[in-house]
Structure formats: C-alpha cells, structure tokens
Amino acid sequence: MGSLTREWVGFQQFPAATQTKLVELFGKLKEEGVGSLTILVMGKGGVGKSSTVNSLIGERVVNVNSFQSEALRPVMVSRTRSGFTLNIIDTPGLVEGGYVSYQALDLIKRFLLNKTIDVLLYVDRLDAYRVDDLDKQIIGAISDSFGKEIWRKSLLVLTHAQLCPPDDLSYDVFTARRSDAVLKTIRIGARIRKQDLKDSYIPVGFVENSGRCNKNEKDEKILPNGDAWIPHLVKEIVGIATNGNKGILVDRRLVDGSESNDRGKVLIPLILGAQWLIVKWIQRAIKDDIAKGGRNL
Amino acid sequence: MDYSMAPASEAAMNPSGSPNSSSLYPSSDPVVDNPVKIPGFEVDGNKNEASRGSSDGAFVSGEKEFEAASEMPVVQGKSIGGGEKDTPFFDTVEFSVPKSEDQLLKVVDIGHDENKVAVALKDAALNVDGLVVDQGTGIKVVGAASAAEKNGTLVVPSEQEVVEKEVKEIADNSPSEVVPEKLIGDKKVLKDGEAVDGPVLVTANKVVRSEDGNMESKTLEPGSDELVETNGVKLTSGGDSVVEAVRIDLLGSGAAVVGDVEESKDVESKGEAASIDENVAVDNGLDKISRNAKVESIFSAESKMDVVTENQAVEVDPSEGVNAPHVEANGGNGFPEVEPDGISGNAGKDVGNSWDISEIQLGSGEGGHVGATDRKEYVETEGEPEADTESKKIDPAIKTVPADEKVEGGDGDGHETSQAVGTYVAHGGEQLEDDQTHVDAVPRELENEVTDKSVFPEYPEGKMEDEDEVEEKHIPDGDGEIEGSATDGETEGMIFGSSEAAKKLLEELERGSGSYSGGDSSHDQSQRFDGQIVTDSDEEADTDDEGDGKEPFDSAALAALLKAATGAGSDGGTITVTSQDGSRLFSVERPAGLGSSLRSVKPAPRSNRSNLFSHSVGTPGADSDTNLSDEEKKKLEKLQELRVKFLRLVQRLGYSPEETVAAQVLYRLALLAGRQTNQLFSLDVAKTKALQLEAEGNDDLDFSLNLLVLGKTGVGKSATINSIFGEEKTPVHAFGLATTSIKEINGTVDGVKIKVIDSPGLKCSGYEQGLNRKVLSSVKRFIKSCPPDVVLYVDRLDTQTRDLNDLPLLRSITSNLGSSIWRNAIVTLTHGASAPPDGPSGSPLSYEVFVAQRSHLVQQSIGQAVGDLRLMNPSLMNPVSLVENHPSCRKNRDGQKVLPNGQTWRSQLLLLCYSMKILAEASSLSKPQDAFDHRKLFGFRTRSPPLPYLLSWLLQSRTYPKLATDQGADNVDSDIDLGDLSESDQEEEEDEYDQLPPFKPLRKAQIAKLSKEQSKAYFEEYDYRFKLLQKKQWSEELRRMREMKRKGKAAADEFGYNGEDADPENEGPAAVPVPLPDMVLPLSFDSDNPAYRYRFLEPTSQLLARPVLDNHGWDHDCGYDGVNVEQSLAVANQFPAAITVQVTKDKKEFNIHLDSSISAKHGENGSSMAGFDIQNVGKQLAYIVRGETKFKNLKKNKTSAGISVTFLGENVATGVKLEDQIALGKRLVLVGSTGTVRSKGDSAYGANLEVRLREADYPIGQDQSSLGLSLVKWRGDLALGANLQSQFSVGRSSKIAVRAGLNNKMSGQITVRTTSSDQLQLALVSLLPIAMTIYKRIWPGANENYSMY
C-alpha cells in the first residue's frame, strides 16, 4: 500500500538552482508548522500523472508506459528530507473504456483511508484541444467522492507543456486559453457556485516531463516561456497547502459514502407515536361527534 | 545519407533555434542515428513488448476462457412439453408424460443422437471444454430438434441433451395415443419425445460475451428445440475417458491453437506456423474425438499433430477477446485432414483452412475433396490468383488425406452412430471467421496466414448446422466484408504487406506453385533489395562523401534494420506505409531537406523489376493470347488503363513506379490480370504510355477521389484537409468546434479532382455517444449519395489510447455506418511530427517505434470495435499514414512538409488513397467473374446438409394427426391395439373395481393420526383403488371407442376439430380418455406464478398457445423466451391436420420451428400423412416436405413408408424410409425402421430397431422401458448406438427414469432421474443460504476489509 519513507535522494539530482528554491519553499512550510505534505495526483489516463510524480521526486519511482495501461492501484511515494516528508500518491487513470471508472475511484478512496489530502493535483494535457463531457464527468466524480472542498486544495497541472502552439497563437495566449477552458470545466463539473469562485481559485501549473525538456543556463527545466517549472509548481503546491483551508481527511465515512438512508432514522418511532396519538384523537373526536349528534336528534 | 546536411538543414529551417520548434521531432543527429544504431533492438523490443503484452493478456484470457469453458455450457433447455410443463403444468407432466419430460430434459446421447457440435463462436474453448465435459458420445447437442410429427416438437432439453430417437419412439407410441389432448402440453411433450429422437437437441450455448461485446457468438437456445443450433457449444458426451483424455489435451491445445493463431497473427511469428498448424489440427482432432470413426482414422494421421499440440502450451489468445478461441477452434476443426500437410506449413493454408472449413462443410455431402475444391473455388472468387495457388495447394493436401473420411473426419463428427453429426461447427465457424479475415487479406497475407495455420479439413457433416451457422455467421459478417474487402483488404494487404510476411508467403508459395512464388520471391527479393537499394541508391543518388562513407555502415546495419523492420513490420510495418522495410528506415538517415529523398528510396533495381513481372508473366505459359475471351480482353484493357492512370498519378506525385507502395499496386494489378502475358497488359507498354501522356501535359486524367474524414474533435481533420489541398478550405479552431456540420469540399490536386466530406468531430466519451448518432446519420446520408473511395479515420499520434478509451466512438461509427466503412479506411495520425515520448527505459522511443506502436493500438481498437478478427490480423489492418499540419513543420527542398523520418506525408497519403481507389476499381473489374465462378461452384456457399440429422428426422415415427373422433379408435394409427384388450379382460377389471368394498378416503387430519403401518396400508389401498378406477375408466373409454367405430364414421360428427363441442359427452372423454389430475393452480392469484401468467384458459379451442420455458436461462429471468402455438383442425372436415409453430427469440437469435401435417385415411388399415416442417439447421432454415403412409398388414403389424425432401439453402436432400412395427402381446412392441437421405451425391443410411416394453396397465401406470439400437452410415463412417430407457415408479410418490446410451465410438451416457413429490426434504435445502447469511451477519469475518475489486 504505502511505501517506506525514504530519504529523498532524488532531490540531489535537481539542478542547484532548483534545489535552492525548493529548499526555500519547504522551509516556508516548516515555518507554518507543516511537517509533511500529502499530494494526490489524479486525472484521466495517459495525461502524465506518473511522469509528473517521477519528475517531482526526481527519480523513476512510478512506472510509466506510453502504450499500456498503468497500474490499477494507487501508489504512494514518500520521501523525507531534513525533517520534511513529502507523500505523493499516484493514481490510476479515471477513465476506462470511454466511461469514468468508479472502480478506480473506489480503489483510490480505499487506498487513502485515514490519510489527509493536502493538495490535489488534477492533471490534464496542455496539448489537448478540447474539453468535453468526459472531463466534466471526471471532475464530478472526484467531487462526489471527496467532497467539493477538495477543489479548494487543488491545483491544475497541464502536462506536455513544451509545445508549439497552433494557429499562430503565442504560447502565453494558448496556455491561458487552455487553462481557462479546463478551469471552466472544473467549475462546471464540480458545481462550484459563482459566489464561491473567489475562494476556489485554482492555480495552474505547467509541466514538461519528457527528457527533451529545454533547459536554461542554470540547467533547470524550463517551459517555452522561460519559466523553470519545477520550482513554480512546487511553489503553487506550497501555496495551496498553506492557504488556510483544511486538508481533506479521507475517513471511513467518506470512503463508504454518505449514509443518507440513516438520516433521521431516530425520528421514526417518534413519528409513529405521533401518528398513533393523532389517530386516537381523531377516533375519540368521531365518537364524541356521534354521541353529540345522536343526542341532538 | 547526407548526414551532415541534416543539422544544417534543420538549422536553416529553424534559425531561431528557439524552443518553440522543439515540439517537433528534432532531427538532430543523435536522434537520427538512433534508428540506425539500435533499430533492431528497439523496434523488436517494442514490438515484442506490445505483442507480449497482448500475448500475455491473451494468455490470461485464454485461461479464463478455458475455465469458463470447463463449466457446462449453458444450454437452454426448452422443452415445450417437458420443460415448459415443468412449471405450469407440473402435475400433468409428472403423471402423464414423464417420459417425454425426461426426454426433453435429458437426452441420452446414444446412437442416433445427432450431436451437433455447436460451438459458440465465442467459446471455442468452451466448446472444447464442452467436448470434454459432455459425455463422450461426442455428440454435441446442437439443436434440440425434436420433431414431433404433428405438432412439431418442441422439446428442448437442457444442455447437452440429445434426444434420442429411441426416446422419441418410445414416447411416440404409447403416450401420444393415450393421452392425445389431455395434456396439450403433454402431447407436445410426447411429441417432443418423439421428435427428440431424430433431431438433436439444441444445446444452446450461451456465448460468453467478450468484453467488447462484439461477439457474434450466439446462444443456442434449446428452445429452438427442433432446430439444431449450431451455434451452440459443442457438447460431447464425454463418455470415453480415452477420448476425453485426448480431447482434453487437444482441448488445451485447441485452445492454445486459438491463442496461437491469434498470437501468430499479432506477433506475426511466422516461425510458429508449423506449430500453429499443429495446434489447429489438434482442435480438429478434438472434434474428431467426439464422434467420427473418421476421426479415429484421422487421429492416426494426426496423432503426430496431437502430440505436437499437446506439447504446446498454447494460450488462447483472447487478445481481441471475442472470437479468438472460437475461431481458433474452428481452425482446429478444419484441421485434421489437411493436417499432415498443414503441419508442414503449406502455404495458403490459412485461407484454405478457414475456407476449407466452411467449404468443406459445404462439400461434406460431396466428399471432402469437393469441399476442398469448393474452398479452392471460393478462394478463387476472391479474385486472387494466389488464392488459387493456395487452394491448389490445399487440394493436394487434402487429397493426401486418405479418402473423404479424412476430410470429413476433420469435422470431428462422430458421435452418431446413425448420423455422423459431429458438428464442430462452432469451431469451424470460428475458424472460418478467422480465416475469412485472412482470406480477405491479400493473397500474400493469405499466404501468411496460411503458413500460420494449416488447412482445416472438412467439417463433419453432422455439424452442418453448426457449420452453416458458423459460416453463416461469419459469412454475413465477413461476406460482405470479405468479398468487399477482398479487394480492398487484399489490396491493402498487398500494398502493405510486411516483408517478413511476404517472405514467408513466398516460401509457401514456392512450395506450391511456381509462378506466384516466383513473383512473390521476386517481390520479396525486391524487398530485400530495398535495403540494398539504399546502398545502391546511395551510389546513384547524391554522391556525397559522407553518404558514401556511410555506406558500409548502412550495409552492416542493413541486416539488423531489415530484421527490425520486418519485425516491426509485423506490428506496424504492414500497416504503416512509411516504415515498412529497411529502406524506409534508412530513409531516416536522409535529411528531410532532400527532395530527392523521396525518390531515393527506390525499390528493386530494374533487374528485380523485370524479375517480378517476368515471373508472373512467364509462368502462366499456358495462357496464351489466343485463349482470351472477349470478356477477358476487355478486362485486360481496363486493367491496363488503370495501370496507365496509376503510373501517371505516381508520376505526378513525384514518385517512381518502383516505390514500395506503387510497386505493390502494380504487382497487384498484374495479379488481377491473371498472369496474362499479353501485349494488352504489359507493364512496359503501360509505362511508356504513361510517360507519354504525362509529357503531353494533357489534363485529361480522368480520376477523382472521394474522401470521407472522420474522427474525434480536435484531432486535426479540418487541418488535414487544408493541408491536402494546400490552402485553407475549411476553418480550423484550436479551442472550439470548428466544423459544426458536414461539409463537402471540392478541390483539385495535381489534376485529380478530390472531394472531401468533412464531418464534425465525434465525441469520444462513452456518455456522449448518443450525440454522435446524429452526426453519423447525416454522414450516412452523405455517403449514400456519394460513396467515398477512402475513409480517413483521423486521430492523433501523440495521444495515448489506453484502456480502450476509443472503443465507444469506434463502435458508434461501426454501428452507424456499418463495418464496411473500415474496409477502405486509412488511419490517419495527425501531429505526425511530434516527439516520441520517453520509453520505459527513460530515453525517448524511436520515432518508428513510436509510430508503430501507436498505429498498432489504433488498429487494434478498430478491430475490436468492429469485432472482426480480420482486423486483428496485422496484415489486414488498415493502413496508417501520418500527417503534420503545423505551420512550422519542417519542409523539404520542394517546400513539402516532411516528417521526422523524412517522408513527405502528403504525397504518401495521396498515393495511398489513389492506390486504394485504383485497386478497388481493378478488383471490381475482376469481381463479377469471380462471383460467377463462386456461385457456379457451390451455389450459395452452403455446405451440404447434415445428412445424418435429416435422416434421423426422417426416421422418426410420427403420430398422424387424428380427428377427435378417431382418437383411440382401433385404426391403423392407434397405438393402442384394441384387439389386445379383450372384452373379457375389461369386464373383469370393471367388476373387480366394483367389487371392492367401499372405501372412504380419509382426511388429512385423520391420516396424520394413523400409525405408520396403518398409513402405509391406507395409501396402498388408496393407490390400488385409484388404479382400478383409472383402469375402469380407461376400459370404458375403449368401449366407447369401439362403439363409435362400430357405428361407423357416419355417426361421428367431426366436431372434435370444429372448435365447439357439439357433443359434450363424446367430446369430453374423447379429449381426455384417461383421467389425469389437472394442473394444480395456486389458490390466489399470484403474479409471480407463471401458471397464471401463461395459462391458457380455453382448452376447447383448437388453437393453443403456450410459452416456451427455458429451464436453463439466466438467473432472474423468467425463462420464457418463446411462444408455441398449436392448432389442430380438420381440412374440408375430413382430413385432420395439425400445425405447430414455435418461435423463440432472445436478444441474439431468432428461431422458428414449424411442424405441420395433414393426414388422410384409406379405409381401415391405411392412412397417409403429408407434412411440412421448418427448422433451423445450422444457421439456415431448412424446409422439409415429407409424406408417409402407414398400413396395417397383419393384426399386429404396421408398416409405413415415407419420403422427405429437404430444402436447405441451396441444397436439396431427399430421403426415403421404411418402418415396421410389430406388437407382441399387450406389452411389447417392436419397431424397426430404415431409411436413407441423399443430397448432392452424398447419402446417409440409417436403421433403427427398438423394443418397447410397457407395463400391463399402461397408460394408467407409466412404467415403461425401451431398448433401442441405431445405426447410421455416412460417408463410409458407421455409427452404432444403443440405448436403454426405463422409467418406473419407486414407492408411492417417486419415479425413477434411467437412460443409458452407448455408441460405437465408445462414448456413452447414463442418466438417472428421480422425481419425487415428497417435497419437504427438498425445501430444507433452502435453509442453507439462510444459515449462511445469518452467519455472515453475525460474524462479518474477513470480508469486511476486502476491496471488492
């Protein structure tokens, strides 16, 4: 189920500049008193969840295979470094055969029993040009499973960020439009109301996991617009983790689903009793009426 | 070649060197070198991974299938009489016709059983298991064809029930007469029993649906009662341990075979051909085991194969789930005969096999050879001369098999003693389908397949139904596809055959025939030379120092590359136009900047070319100009025209005719011309003409192309169209829906008028498939008015289709537009210049591997969506072309966009489209002629009818319809011989009854108070009295009948059949001569109780409608799948007639069984009957017309003679029979019958002998026994069977029915059935689940923390 908490050796393979930034960010977390961070990575299959996890950890902890289905079970990767523990949970794709796979969701929930999710990374591709109903379904399913509050602790990650935009759009315009489209879908799918919009601002992170990712002079992996994306992503993650909202605790109740059937069961005997009393009262009233009526005649 | 230029050109094109271009595949040296350096490994590795994956999966699934198969195939037992009576008419059935019931429900497979092996399409493994599981009689109950004479017989026994003839006969005589109307159902039942006899019970095999649900497997419904369902599972009564053992092994191997075959397809491990053959053979062997004597003979022949197969742990490759096992099994079936040859890997066997099976089945009547011949012919109709070769090759192979038997033996028939109905159809059918796919493939492909599989021997006759079924199943599926795709598929296959496959093919061909192998080998050589050409062209083309310097390197890596290429080719090479052989890979080395890079990939040098065509030209020899008919001349002219056109197109695109695709097309055209060495059809002439026309610059190229573009949204359909035309003809939008309605875009490219139908993007999520329907139906309308020549299915190269996420979309397309849409479809992958992702090792995949894998996945998805195994075959898959529409795509010197592997995709795509169209036109030219041959040779591709089945149907004793007044009368029809019952006896009995002291039945409360001995004595007395009462009533009835007879018919009004009873006194007893307890109805109306739901409340009407109950249906299913309607009537008030129709339908199948007969009496001692039946035999409907006459020669002897004519598809089978019935004493009846059925030169002979013993008080007591012997001789195979049936009461409330059967194949079955009306103990069983639930509730135990997944 879980993995042993190991030393974050992969951290060393980040370029020095990245390492500095990450250390700084984790230091900020420690200031807030957060000693560990649990990140859940979800999305449909084939978008790059496992690759992102590998990139963040810095080593190939999760198997990535382009053409075959990923593992059917979630995997948790834990790394500690100087007192800070980072848990990343990689999950199987939520879409199977063209439909949302509730089976996968169920697996994920069971896996997460009694864990608290600090950050949700919802992963999609930057170079997919359409959002469709399936995405809405996925997001709806996530909301249903974990509750709407999870979107307050979530981050949109768009992979394959190193692309050449079509239609002569500039990179920034393209990324902005794509993120807007996906964020809109998230809002609709999660049924977040307009007034909660301010609270549920979801930041966006761009990721390029392939080995071909361009690097800047400091040897950091950069996006086409020049940003080093690993520190940027971690910064967003840290921002979410410290944004004041509580993490989602996946307890038994969440896993098993709400027991709406049990609601108000306690009232049943009371209602029955009340009914019985009412019936009795009516009967008495009728008898009285009869008695009265008979006399009048 | 020009390595140094590559980076330069790249730099030239991307001066900025900005990361923006990084999204495109960088043509940096290291990347470029990758393919060169490690092509073999990567390609192979990846390919292997992919295939391994599938094979692994296949393995698993195979096992699953196997396991599933081990469970009894679900057979729906529908018995009209029996089964159905079980519930509603429970009591009556019990009492009145227990026997029939038994018959219905359990069939003892003995002797005449027509065991048809019904192999569900899907569950070949199942079937195979069924083989093992079932009794060894090896008869698969294919259809429950219990043909009752009058009312048809709907007896549908439970799984693997084979109705025995004996049973029928037994049931026939006594009960039917005795209780004619009483139990309408009973009568039915009785009839069923009778019917049971001949026809095989249909064992419905519930096909397990594969995950994609594409299975075409059908569920046989026993309900189809009479019909032999071929789809069903092969049920072999597995009596014989030896046989079984063998079978099991075979089974395993058979399964393996399937998997193997499949695997071989996927993996294209040609090397496994031999093994596959064996495996397949094994399958056949399996079939054989069941019944055929032939089988045994075949066994010896195949023993080696068997051994071989057993050694192979083949896994069923369920890769595509669906049909793999079945198909394979089929293949197996077809095997045996050809096995010996097949093992050797005769070329073209595959095709042969598949077709053989079907063909052979057809020809079963005509003998194995015919079948083979048929198959051959059929193959020919594909229009492939190569096929001819193959078939020819097959023929010899078949002939090597000793005698027809062998061939037929392959059928795995066997069980019948009387009728060799070994239907291995399902398997065969499966195989057929499988093979069909192969057939579709270009002959080359075919040959590939062939090498993989061996030819399947003929199919057992008995299985005809199965065969038909299977065939038909496949035929409809594949027919259109096959034939249609024959051209397309073939062409495609031709074009995109992998070199490896071609090589193998060539080997096969060379073995068989000279010419084609020559051609093939030359082609192969050309392919081989391709790699070498690279070096050659290196010299020819730019003589760069670097290029020259690289030559040795190229040559050195050539071998590896070729290997890799072919290996990759099997996966992707066959499909992708681009990376096909070494030459292509080598082209990667050429910098994209070279415009000449296109031409640099020259295929065979001129010498090769001449080889290619000289071979094909030289070999025919026999054909000379003088022999050409006008028709053929015209055809040649047209082909030449096409050729010229094609050459011009090729030139316009900038290719040379030696380019791979073009060369293949030309070769194909040459093949279609049929090896004519003719001035009319010379390639050189064509070339010169083409050049001349092009030089003239005439814009008269009368060529147009219709394209249909389909795909998801946002993949680049509109962008592709714009790129094709070179201008923005349709808007594209990065983020929204650009194309919102279907548009027709016209344009001209290089003088070719191209019309493109652009469609809005389809939704790919499962939830939104409904929205697709609208789009697809408007697409459908469009294509009706202007059918597209080529369909471009567009998808992205860089998205990963995992978990079959595309399936819902592909299925929608297939279901809305028909699976024929995929026949001429090209898979177009956009974003073709995207960088490959990182492989598992962490380093990026090579471009070729990436493309190959992605293409393979898409094609697999398509294949799965279509559900056609044909598409699973790599050589038959749709070709793939790559597209890159991004404006900053790299361009070559001519300004054309190029992919990272150096090819200009646009020209390739156009060439592909043109080629497909040209080949389609060419095939259509030759098609009509082939079709004619096809039909000429074996009609409608039907197999010969399952003669043994028809024979058994014929030999059934049927009860003649009788007028109500004649019921029980002492006429020729009567089973009850009144003469036997002497008056004195009856009077005695009556007196006896009257003399009994008065007896007052006790009430239940009183009974409870009795002691044990007292109650026992009480019940005995009660029973005794009851029996006497019944006897008395019966004798009264008989007396009444005699009176009526004496009075003469004049007194009798034929009211019995006029609906209303004018004479209640007569009507009542006549209708119910023996008082039997009526059906017990629950007292309160309970909607769940089917007795009320389906009770027919007007017994006096002569039209009876009843539901058909399937005892073995799904859980929570009421099991009523059909309706049985009976009607007795009197035609012209004089001739009694009866008609029964049973119709069952479930989601997959529709079965109808019709039995009608009309009889006329001749005096006192004779009567005739004419009848008409409709049954399902295999997948076809058989129409049987029969006539019979019965005479009473002596007092105790009745003779009858009959004829029957059966129309099954295009076959007509006729039969005659002779029957004699002798009554010895009151209790013993001897029945002997013999008959023969003949069709198309094949004939089956059969004889039955039966002895029936009834208890003295029959029909009041229901004890009876019968012993039967049957014999069937068909195609030299003799099947003997014996069965014994006995039914007797044990104690007061229990009955036991025992059946035992044995046939000369040493398989038999024993059934013991106990019925008891002591129900309390039974009810106690239900406590078990209750206890378990309580236990689980109280002690939840370990289940809590399970994940249910």
PDB file of C-alpha atoms in Angstrom, chain B residues 467-582:
ATOM      1  CA  GLU B 467     -21.127 -25.137 -39.868  1.00  0.00           C
ATOM      2  CA  ASP B 468     -23.784 -23.342 -41.514  1.00  0.00           C
ATOM      3  CA  GLU B 469     -24.357 -21.396 -38.547  1.00  0.00           C
ATOM      4  CA  VAL B 470     -20.872 -20.572 -38.146  1.00  0.00           C
ATOM      5  CA  GLU B 471     -20.366 -19.993 -41.666  1.00  0.00           C
ATOM      6  CA  GLU B 472     -23.345 -18.000 -41.935  1.00  0.00           C
ATOM      7  CA  LYS B 473     -22.441 -16.113 -39.035  1.00  0.00           C
ATOM      8  CA  HIS B 474     -19.247 -15.401 -40.467  1.00  0.00           C
ATOM      9  CA  ILE B 475     -20.425 -15.162 -43.856  1.00  0.00           C
ATOM     10  CA  PRO B 476     -22.758 -12.396 -43.240  1.00  0.00           C
ATOM     11  CA  ASP B 477     -20.204 -10.714 -41.260  1.00  0.00           C
ATOM     12  CA  GLY B 478     -17.423 -11.481 -43.347  1.00  0.00           C
ATOM     13  CA  ASP B 479     -19.110 -11.976 -46.580  1.00  0.00           C
ATOM     14  CA  GLY B 480     -19.662  -8.500 -47.425  1.00  0.00           C
ATOM     15  CA  GLU B 481     -16.546  -7.692 -45.753  1.00  0.00           C
ATOM     16  CA  ILE B 482     -14.644 -10.479 -47.061  1.00  0.00           C
ATOM     17  CA  GLU B 483     -15.696 -10.134 -50.506  1.00  0.00           C
ATOM     18  CA  GLY B 484     -15.692  -6.495 -50.467  1.00  0.00           C
ATOM     19  CA  SER B 485     -12.651  -6.330 -48.536  1.00  0.00           C
ATOM     20  CA  ALA B 486     -11.248  -8.999 -50.581  1.00  0.00           C
ATOM     21  CA  THR B 487     -10.446  -6.378 -52.962  1.00  0.00           C
ATOM     22  CA  ASP B 488      -9.702  -3.712 -50.593  1.00  0.00           C
ATOM     23  CA  GLY B 489      -8.265  -5.790 -47.979  1.00  0.00           C
ATOM     24  CA  GLU B 490      -6.320  -7.601 -50.434  1.00  0.00           C
ATOM     25  CA  THR B 491      -5.101  -4.553 -51.990  1.00  0.00           C
ATOM     26  CA  GLU B 492      -4.243  -3.155 -48.741  1.00  0.00           C
ATOM     27  CA  GLY B 493      -2.649  -6.230 -47.684  1.00  0.00           C
ATOM     28  CA  MET B 494      -0.822  -6.259 -50.834  1.00  0.00           C
ATOM     29  CA  ILE B 495       0.354  -2.835 -50.501  1.00  0.00           C
ATOM     30  CA  PHE B 496       1.278  -3.004 -47.032  1.00  0.00           C
ATOM     31  CA  GLY B 497       2.354  -6.477 -46.619  1.00  0.00           C
ATOM     32  CA  SER B 498       5.279  -6.723 -44.499  1.00  0.00           C
ATOM     33  CA  SER B 499       8.336  -8.035 -45.961  1.00  0.00           C
ATOM     34  CA  GLU B 500       8.551 -10.729 -43.431  1.00  0.00           C
ATOM     35  CA  ALA B 501       5.160 -11.906 -44.172  1.00  0.00           C
ATOM     36  CA  ALA B 502       5.891 -11.723 -47.762  1.00  0.00           C
ATOM     37  CA  LYS B 503       8.928 -13.767 -47.298  1.00  0.00           C
ATOM     38  CA  LYS B 504       7.104 -16.417 -45.558  1.00  0.00           C
ATOM     39  CA  LEU B 505       4.410 -16.276 -48.022  1.00  0.00           C
ATOM     40  CA  LEU B 506       6.839 -16.635 -50.726  1.00  0.00           C
ATOM     41  CA  GLU B 507       8.236 -19.700 -49.206  1.00  0.00           C
ATOM     42  CA  GLU B 508       4.875 -21.189 -49.060  1.00  0.00           C
ATOM     43  CA  LEU B 509       4.068 -20.183 -52.487  1.00  0.00           C
ATOM     44  CA  GLU B 510       7.175 -21.570 -53.838  1.00  0.00           C
ATOM     45  CA  ARG B 511       6.297 -24.821 -52.459  1.00  0.00           C
ATOM     46  CA  GLY B 512       3.002 -24.843 -54.055  1.00  0.00           C
ATOM     47  CA  SER B 513       3.285 -23.222 -57.305  1.00  0.00           C
ATOM     48  CA  GLY B 514       5.938 -21.790 -59.305  1.00  0.00           C
ATOM     49  CA  SER B 515       4.655 -18.650 -60.706  1.00  0.00           C
ATOM     50  CA  TYR B 516       3.457 -16.827 -57.800  1.00  0.00           C
ATOM     51  CA  SER B 517       6.124 -17.875 -55.624  1.00  0.00           C
ATOM     52  CA  GLY B 518       8.345 -16.596 -58.225  1.00  0.00           C
ATOM     53  CA  GLY B 519       6.528 -13.431 -58.217  1.00  0.00           C
ATOM     54  CA  ASP B 520       6.494 -13.353 -54.561  1.00  0.00           C
ATOM     55  CA  SER B 521      10.014 -14.223 -54.215  1.00  0.00           C
ATOM     56  CA  SER B 522      10.913 -11.611 -56.632  1.00  0.00           C
ATOM     57  CA  HIS B 523       8.934  -9.222 -54.699  1.00  0.00           C
ATOM     58  CA  ASP B 524      10.466 -10.438 -51.635  1.00  0.00           C
ATOM     59  CA  GLN B 525      13.738 -10.024 -53.200  1.00  0.00           C
ATOM     60  CA  SER B 526      12.778  -6.608 -54.132  1.00  0.00           C
ATOM     61  CA  GLN B 527      12.044  -6.004 -50.587  1.00  0.00           C
ATOM     62  CA  ARG B 528      15.222  -7.466 -49.565  1.00  0.00           C
ATOM     63  CA  PHE B 529      16.841  -5.446 -52.107  1.00  0.00           C
ATOM     64  CA  ASP B 530      15.265  -2.443 -50.740  1.00  0.00           C
ATOM     65  CA  GLY B 531      17.712  -2.409 -48.045  1.00  0.00           C
ATOM     66  CA  GLN B 532      20.347  -2.968 -50.527  1.00  0.00           C
ATOM     67  CA  ILE B 533      18.897  -0.441 -52.724  1.00  0.00           C
ATOM     68  CA  VAL B 534      19.620   2.006 -50.141  1.00  0.00           C
ATOM     69  CA  THR B 535      23.161   1.326 -50.703  1.00  0.00           C
ATOM     70  CA  ASP B 536      22.642   1.254 -54.363  1.00  0.00           C
ATOM     71  CA  SER B 537      20.792   4.404 -54.393  1.00  0.00           C
ATOM     72  CA  ASP B 538      23.377   5.821 -52.219  1.00  0.00           C
ATOM     73  CA  GLU B 539      25.565   5.425 -55.105  1.00  0.00           C
ATOM     74  CA  GLU B 540      23.044   6.563 -57.545  1.00  0.00           C
ATOM     75  CA  ALA B 541      21.793   9.484 -55.696  1.00  0.00           C
ATOM     76  CA  ASP B 542      23.787  12.271 -54.281  1.00  0.00           C
ATOM     77  CA  THR B 543      27.282  11.256 -54.173  1.00  0.00           C
ATOM     78  CA  ASP B 544      28.235  12.849 -51.034  1.00  0.00           C
ATOM     79  CA  ASP B 545      31.334  11.822 -49.418  1.00  0.00           C
ATOM     80  CA  GLU B 546      29.569  11.384 -46.235  1.00  0.00           C
ATOM     81  CA  GLY B 547      26.984   9.367 -47.870  1.00  0.00           C
ATOM     82  CA  ASP B 548      29.499   7.116 -49.415  1.00  0.00           C
ATOM     83  CA  GLY B 549      31.333   6.909 -46.273  1.00  0.00           C
ATOM     84  CA  LYS B 550      28.243   5.764 -44.613  1.00  0.00           C
ATOM     85  CA  GLU B 551      27.613   3.007 -46.964  1.00  0.00           C
ATOM     86  CA  PRO B 552      29.437   0.298 -45.279  1.00  0.00           C
ATOM     87  CA  PHE B 553      27.713   1.286 -42.177  1.00  0.00           C
ATOM     88  CA  ASP B 554      24.407   1.021 -43.841  1.00  0.00           C
ATOM     89  CA  SER B 555      25.096  -2.348 -45.222  1.00  0.00           C
ATOM     90  CA  ALA B 556      26.245  -3.523 -41.926  1.00  0.00           C
ATOM     91  CA  ALA B 557      23.228  -2.271 -40.199  1.00  0.00           C
ATOM     92  CA  LEU B 558      21.081  -3.324 -43.048  1.00  0.00           C
ATOM     93  CA  ALA B 559      20.584  -6.767 -41.782  1.00  0.00           C
ATOM     94  CA  ALA B 560      19.670  -5.565 -38.393  1.00  0.00           C
ATOM     95  CA  LEU B 561      17.435  -2.976 -39.801  1.00  0.00           C
ATOM     96  CA  LEU B 562      15.726  -5.326 -42.078  1.00  0.00           C
ATOM     97  CA  LYS B 563      15.162  -7.675 -39.294  1.00  0.00           C
ATOM     98  CA  ALA B 564      13.888  -4.932 -37.205  1.00  0.00           C
ATOM     99  CA  ALA B 565      11.842  -3.652 -39.997  1.00  0.00           C
ATOM    100  CA  THR B 566      10.241  -6.900 -40.653  1.00  0.00           C
ATOM    101  CA  GLY B 567       9.752  -7.429 -37.039  1.00  0.00           C
ATOM    102  CA  ALA B 568       8.325  -4.047 -36.694  1.00  0.00           C
ATOM    103  CA  GLY B 569       6.636  -4.594 -39.877  1.00  0.00           C
ATOM    104  CA  SER B 570       4.584  -7.306 -38.457  1.00  0.00           C
ATOM    105  CA  ASP B 571       3.270  -4.935 -35.998  1.00  0.00           C
ATOM    106  CA  GLY B 572       3.404  -1.787 -37.768  1.00  0.00           C
ATOM    107  CA  GLY B 573       5.165  -2.335 -40.923  1.00  0.00           C
ATOM    108  CA  THR B 574       2.310  -3.912 -42.598  1.00  0.00           C
ATOM    109  CA  ILE B 575       0.231  -1.106 -41.641  1.00  0.00           C
ATOM    110  CA  THR B 576       2.277   1.844 -41.917  1.00  0.00           C
ATOM    111  CA  VAL B 577       3.112   2.816 -45.274  1.00  0.00           C
ATOM    112  CA  THR B 578       6.005   4.636 -44.074  1.00  0.00           C
ATOM    113  CA  SER B 579       8.105   2.382 -42.068  1.00  0.00           C
ATOM    114  CA  GLN B 580       7.851  -0.814 -43.756  1.00  0.00           C
ATOM    115  CA  ASP B 581      11.150  -2.196 -44.511  1.00  0.00           C
ATOM    116  CA  GLY B 582      14.683  -1.347 -44.199  1.00  0.00           C
TER     117      GLY B 582
END
